[in-house]
Coordinates of C-alpha atoms in Angstrom, one line a residue:
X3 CA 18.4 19.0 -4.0
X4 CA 16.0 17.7 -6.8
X5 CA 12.7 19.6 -5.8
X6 CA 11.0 18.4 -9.5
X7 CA 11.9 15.1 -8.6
X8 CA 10.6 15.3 -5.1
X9 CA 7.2 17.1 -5.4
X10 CA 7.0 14.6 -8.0
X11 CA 6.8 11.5 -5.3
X12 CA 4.9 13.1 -3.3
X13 CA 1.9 14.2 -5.9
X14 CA 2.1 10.5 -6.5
X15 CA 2.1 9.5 -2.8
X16 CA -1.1 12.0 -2.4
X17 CA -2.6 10.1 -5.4
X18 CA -2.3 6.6 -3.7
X19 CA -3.3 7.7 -0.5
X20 CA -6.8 9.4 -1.8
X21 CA -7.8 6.4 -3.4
X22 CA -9.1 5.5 -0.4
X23 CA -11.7 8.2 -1.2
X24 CA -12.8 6.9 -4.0
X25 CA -13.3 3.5 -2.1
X26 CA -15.5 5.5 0.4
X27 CA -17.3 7.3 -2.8
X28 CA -18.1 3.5 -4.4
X29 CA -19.6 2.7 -0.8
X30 CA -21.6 5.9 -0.4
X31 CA -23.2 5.3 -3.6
X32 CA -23.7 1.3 -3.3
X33 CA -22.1 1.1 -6.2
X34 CA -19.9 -2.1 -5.3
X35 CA -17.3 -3.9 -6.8
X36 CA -18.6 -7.3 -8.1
X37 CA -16.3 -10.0 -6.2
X38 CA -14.8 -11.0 -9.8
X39 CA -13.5 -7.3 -10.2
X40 CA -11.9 -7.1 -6.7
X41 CA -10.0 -10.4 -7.2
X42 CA -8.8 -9.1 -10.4
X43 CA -7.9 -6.0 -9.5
X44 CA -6.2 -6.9 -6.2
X45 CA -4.7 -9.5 -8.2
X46 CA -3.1 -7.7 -10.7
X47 CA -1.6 -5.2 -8.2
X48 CA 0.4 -8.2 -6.6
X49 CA 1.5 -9.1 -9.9
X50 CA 3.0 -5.5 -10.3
X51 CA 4.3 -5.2 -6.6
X52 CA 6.1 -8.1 -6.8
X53 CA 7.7 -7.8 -10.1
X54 CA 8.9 -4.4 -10.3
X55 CA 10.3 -5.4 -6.7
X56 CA 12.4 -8.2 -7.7
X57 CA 13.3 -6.9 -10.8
X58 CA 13.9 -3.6 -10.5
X59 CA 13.6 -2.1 -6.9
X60 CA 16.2 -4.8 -5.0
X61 CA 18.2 -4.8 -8.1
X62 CA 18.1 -1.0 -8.1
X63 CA 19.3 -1.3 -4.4
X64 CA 22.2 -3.5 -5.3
X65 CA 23.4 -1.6 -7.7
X66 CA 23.7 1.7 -5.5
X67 CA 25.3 -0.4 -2.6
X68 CA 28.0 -2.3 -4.0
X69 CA 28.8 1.0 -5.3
X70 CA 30.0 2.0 -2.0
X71 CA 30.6 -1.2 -0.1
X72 CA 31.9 -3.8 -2.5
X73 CA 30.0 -7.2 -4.7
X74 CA 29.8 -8.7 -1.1
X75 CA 29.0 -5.8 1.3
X76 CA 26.4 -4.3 -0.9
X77 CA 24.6 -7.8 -1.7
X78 CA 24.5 -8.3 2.3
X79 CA 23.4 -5.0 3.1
X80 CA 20.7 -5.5 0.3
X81 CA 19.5 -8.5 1.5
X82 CA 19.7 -7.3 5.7
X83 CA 17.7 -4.4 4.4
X84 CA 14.9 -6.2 2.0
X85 CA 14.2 -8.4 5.5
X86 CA 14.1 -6.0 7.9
X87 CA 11.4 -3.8 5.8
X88 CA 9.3 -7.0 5.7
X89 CA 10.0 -7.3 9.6
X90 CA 8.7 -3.9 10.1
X91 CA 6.0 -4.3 8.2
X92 CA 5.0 -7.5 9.9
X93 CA 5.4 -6.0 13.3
X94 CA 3.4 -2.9 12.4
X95 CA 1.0 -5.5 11.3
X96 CA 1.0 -7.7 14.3
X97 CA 0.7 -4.2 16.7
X98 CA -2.9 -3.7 15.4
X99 CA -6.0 -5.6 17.1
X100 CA -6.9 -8.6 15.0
X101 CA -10.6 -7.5 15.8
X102 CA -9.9 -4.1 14.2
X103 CA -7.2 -4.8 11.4
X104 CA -8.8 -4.6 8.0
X105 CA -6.5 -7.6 6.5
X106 CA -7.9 -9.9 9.1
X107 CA -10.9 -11.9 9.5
X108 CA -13.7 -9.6 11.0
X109 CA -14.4 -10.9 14.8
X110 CA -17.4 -8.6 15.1
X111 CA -20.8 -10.7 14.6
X112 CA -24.1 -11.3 16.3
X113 CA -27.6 -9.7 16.5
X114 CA -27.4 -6.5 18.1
X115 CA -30.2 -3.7 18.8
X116 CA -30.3 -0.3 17.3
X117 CA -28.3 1.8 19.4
X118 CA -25.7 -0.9 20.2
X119 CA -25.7 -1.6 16.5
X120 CA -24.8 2.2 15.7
X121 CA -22.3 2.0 18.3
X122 CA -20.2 -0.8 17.4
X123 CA -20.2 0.1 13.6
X124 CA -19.1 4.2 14.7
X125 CA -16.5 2.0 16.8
X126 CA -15.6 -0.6 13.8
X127 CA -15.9 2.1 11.3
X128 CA -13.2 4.2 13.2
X129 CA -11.1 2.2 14.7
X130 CA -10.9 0.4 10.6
X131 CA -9.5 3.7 9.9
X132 CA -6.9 4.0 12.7
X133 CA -5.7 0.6 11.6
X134 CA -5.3 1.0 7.7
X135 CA -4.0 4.6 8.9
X136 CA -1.3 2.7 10.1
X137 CA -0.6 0.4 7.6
X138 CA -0.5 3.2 5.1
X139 CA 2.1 5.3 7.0
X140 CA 4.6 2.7 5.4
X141 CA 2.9 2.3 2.2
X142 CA 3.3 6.4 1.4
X143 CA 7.3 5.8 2.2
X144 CA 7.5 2.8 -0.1
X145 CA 5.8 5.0 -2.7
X146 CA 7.5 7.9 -2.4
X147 CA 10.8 6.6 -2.2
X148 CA 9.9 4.9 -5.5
X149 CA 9.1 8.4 -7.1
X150 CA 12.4 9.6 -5.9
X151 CA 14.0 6.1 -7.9
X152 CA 12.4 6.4 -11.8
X153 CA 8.9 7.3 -13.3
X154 CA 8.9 4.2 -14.7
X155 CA 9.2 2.1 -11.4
X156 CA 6.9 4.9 -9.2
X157 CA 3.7 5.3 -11.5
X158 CA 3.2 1.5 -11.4
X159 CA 3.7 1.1 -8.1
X160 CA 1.6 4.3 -7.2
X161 CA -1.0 2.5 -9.2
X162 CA -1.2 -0.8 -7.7
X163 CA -1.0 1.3 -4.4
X164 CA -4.1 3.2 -5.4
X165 CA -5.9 0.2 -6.7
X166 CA -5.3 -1.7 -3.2
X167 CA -6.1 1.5 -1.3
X168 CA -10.2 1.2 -3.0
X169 CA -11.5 -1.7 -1.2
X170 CA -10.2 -0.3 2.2
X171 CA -11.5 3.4 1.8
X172 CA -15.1 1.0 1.2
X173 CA -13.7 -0.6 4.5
X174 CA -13.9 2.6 6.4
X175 CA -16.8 3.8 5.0
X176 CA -19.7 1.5 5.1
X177 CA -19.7 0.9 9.4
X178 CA -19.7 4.9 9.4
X179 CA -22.5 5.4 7.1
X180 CA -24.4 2.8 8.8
X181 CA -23.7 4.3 12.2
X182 CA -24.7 7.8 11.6
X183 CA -26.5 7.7 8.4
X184 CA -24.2 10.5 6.8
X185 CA -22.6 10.3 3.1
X186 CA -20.2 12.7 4.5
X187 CA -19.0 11.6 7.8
X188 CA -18.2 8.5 5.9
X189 CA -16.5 9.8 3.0
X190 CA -14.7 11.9 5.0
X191 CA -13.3 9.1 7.4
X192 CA -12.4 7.4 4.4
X193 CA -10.2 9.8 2.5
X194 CA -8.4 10.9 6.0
X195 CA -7.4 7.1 6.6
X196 CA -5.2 7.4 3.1
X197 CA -3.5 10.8 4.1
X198 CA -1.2 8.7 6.5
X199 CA 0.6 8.0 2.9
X200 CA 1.8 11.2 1.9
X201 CA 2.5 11.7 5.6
X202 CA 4.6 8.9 5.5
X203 CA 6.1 10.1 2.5
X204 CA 6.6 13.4 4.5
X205 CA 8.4 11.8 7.3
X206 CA 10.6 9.6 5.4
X207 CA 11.7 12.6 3.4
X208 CA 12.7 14.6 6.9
X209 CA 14.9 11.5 8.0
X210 CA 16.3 10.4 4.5
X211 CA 17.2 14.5 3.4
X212 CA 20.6 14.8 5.4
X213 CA 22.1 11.7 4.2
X214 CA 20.1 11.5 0.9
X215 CA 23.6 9.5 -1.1
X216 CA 24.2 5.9 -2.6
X217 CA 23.9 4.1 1.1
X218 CA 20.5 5.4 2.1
X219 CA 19.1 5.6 -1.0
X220 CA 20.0 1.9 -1.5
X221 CA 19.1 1.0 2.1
X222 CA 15.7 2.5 1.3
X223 CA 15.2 0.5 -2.1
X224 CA 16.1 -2.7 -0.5
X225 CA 13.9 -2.3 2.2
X226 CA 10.6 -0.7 0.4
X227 CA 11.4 -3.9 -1.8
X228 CA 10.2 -6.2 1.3
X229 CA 7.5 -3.8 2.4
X230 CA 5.8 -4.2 -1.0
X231 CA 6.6 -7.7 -1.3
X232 CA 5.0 -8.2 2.4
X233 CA 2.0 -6.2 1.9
X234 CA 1.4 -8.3 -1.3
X235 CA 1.7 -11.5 0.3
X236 CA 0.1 -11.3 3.5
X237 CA -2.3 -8.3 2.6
X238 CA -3.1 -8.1 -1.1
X239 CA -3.7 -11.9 -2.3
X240 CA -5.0 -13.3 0.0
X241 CA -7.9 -10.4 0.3
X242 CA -7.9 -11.4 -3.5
X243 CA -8.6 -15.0 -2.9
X244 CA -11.1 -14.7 0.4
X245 CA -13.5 -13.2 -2.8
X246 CA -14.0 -16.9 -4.0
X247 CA -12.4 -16.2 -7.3
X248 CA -9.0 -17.7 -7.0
X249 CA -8.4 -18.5 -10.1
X250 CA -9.3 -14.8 -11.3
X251 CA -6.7 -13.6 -8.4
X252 CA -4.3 -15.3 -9.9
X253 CA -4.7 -14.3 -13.8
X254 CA -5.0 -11.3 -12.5
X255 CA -1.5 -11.5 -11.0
X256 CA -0.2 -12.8 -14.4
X257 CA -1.3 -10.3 -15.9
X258 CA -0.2 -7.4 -13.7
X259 CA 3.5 -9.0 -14.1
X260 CA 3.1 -9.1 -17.8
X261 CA 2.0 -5.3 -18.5
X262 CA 5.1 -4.3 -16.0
X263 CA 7.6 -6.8 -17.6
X264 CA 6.2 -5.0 -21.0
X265 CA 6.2 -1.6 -20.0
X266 CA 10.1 -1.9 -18.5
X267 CA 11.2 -3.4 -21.6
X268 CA 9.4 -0.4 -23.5
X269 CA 11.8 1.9 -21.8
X270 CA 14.8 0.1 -22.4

């Protein structure tokens, strides 16, 4: 067993799941993004996810597939696999309350008074948390699976991970520092919501070690492919766009393909 190799993922894993602290430090300090940065940033980490999964993850998955099962097997297996990660994805997505899922639009509105105020953001604040808990557990799979595949495929994808993981840790933060007032309560809620990554790293790495070999392995690849790809579509860009710069979104994806296409052909 490659124990480098594997503490390796994980450190990464750990690193794009605390970025949700440093979202909760930016809203502790109101210190916010401007809405050009967020699109931009959001935008170029679509642009990464999606390139380095079509070019390189679901390729990468191919490859170790059709090494065991044949041209045709290992494409078919490949593809099953890339669909049902986006199917899990979706469903995990479709399990959490629309009124309390961080990628939809917010249902909570109205005039409230003081203590009902304080309540419902504790409650929103938390229950944010929960949610992008959740949607994390597969996000820390997906990344550390791609530490376990190349440096060169896991540091940009534990990068664009990171950089989406800001704006939610901000998410988290603000209802719980306008519910109880604290810095710490809220920066605490916020870092513990990105731990679900490296716990799904954790778990993945307890089912995946006993038949760690071409077929998982390429299973995996195929399916962290459409977990990335989902999570930039239905997640990612369109949180990009809601910021009323769609245009920036969209260089920003261009450009997030461009520095991966450039730093993949570096290591050819």
């Amino acid at each position: 067993m490659d124990w480098p190799n594997i503490i390796f993922a994980f450190s990464l894993t750990l690193f794009a799941g605390l970025a949700t602290g440093v979202g909760g430090v930016i809203a502790i300090s109101r210190k916010a993004p401007g809405e050009r940065f967020l699109a931009g940033s959001l935008g170029f980490s679509v642009g990464v996810m999606l390139y380095i999964s079509f070019v390189e993850i679901l390729p990468k998955a191919v490859e170790e597939l059709t090494s065991v099962w044949g041209a045709r097997g290992g494409n078919l297996a490949a593809v099953g696999a890339f669909f049902a990660g986006i199917a899990l994805i979706a469903v995990i997505d479709r399990l959490v309350p629309t009124a309390i899922n961080p990628h939809e639009p917010s249902t909570v509105g109205g005039a409230v008074g003081g203590y009902e105020r304080r309540s419902r953001m504790m409650r929103a604040g938390v229950l944010t948390a929960i949610a992008i808990s959740i949607h994390n557990f597969p996000e820390g799979f997906a990344t550390f699976v791609a530490g376990l595949t190349d440096p060169k495929i896991a540091i940009p994808v534990a990068v664009a991970i990171a950089i989406h993981n800001i704006p939610e840790g901000i998410a988290v933060a603000v209802p719980i520092r306008e519910a109880t007032g604290s810095r710490g309560k809220a920066l605490k809620w916020a870092t513990l919501s990105g731990l679900a990554e490296p716990a799904g790293a954790a778990v993945g790495f307890i089912l995946l070690m006993p038949f760690l070999g071409p077929e998982a392995m390429g299973l995996s690849f195929a399916a962290v492919a459409g977990i990335m790809v989902f999570i930039s579509l239905d997640e990612l860009l369109p949180t990009a766009i809601s910021s009323g710069r769609h245009h920036t979104a969209i260089y920003g994806l261009v450009a997030g393909m461009a520095v991966m296409a450039i730093s993949l052909l570096l290591f050819i």
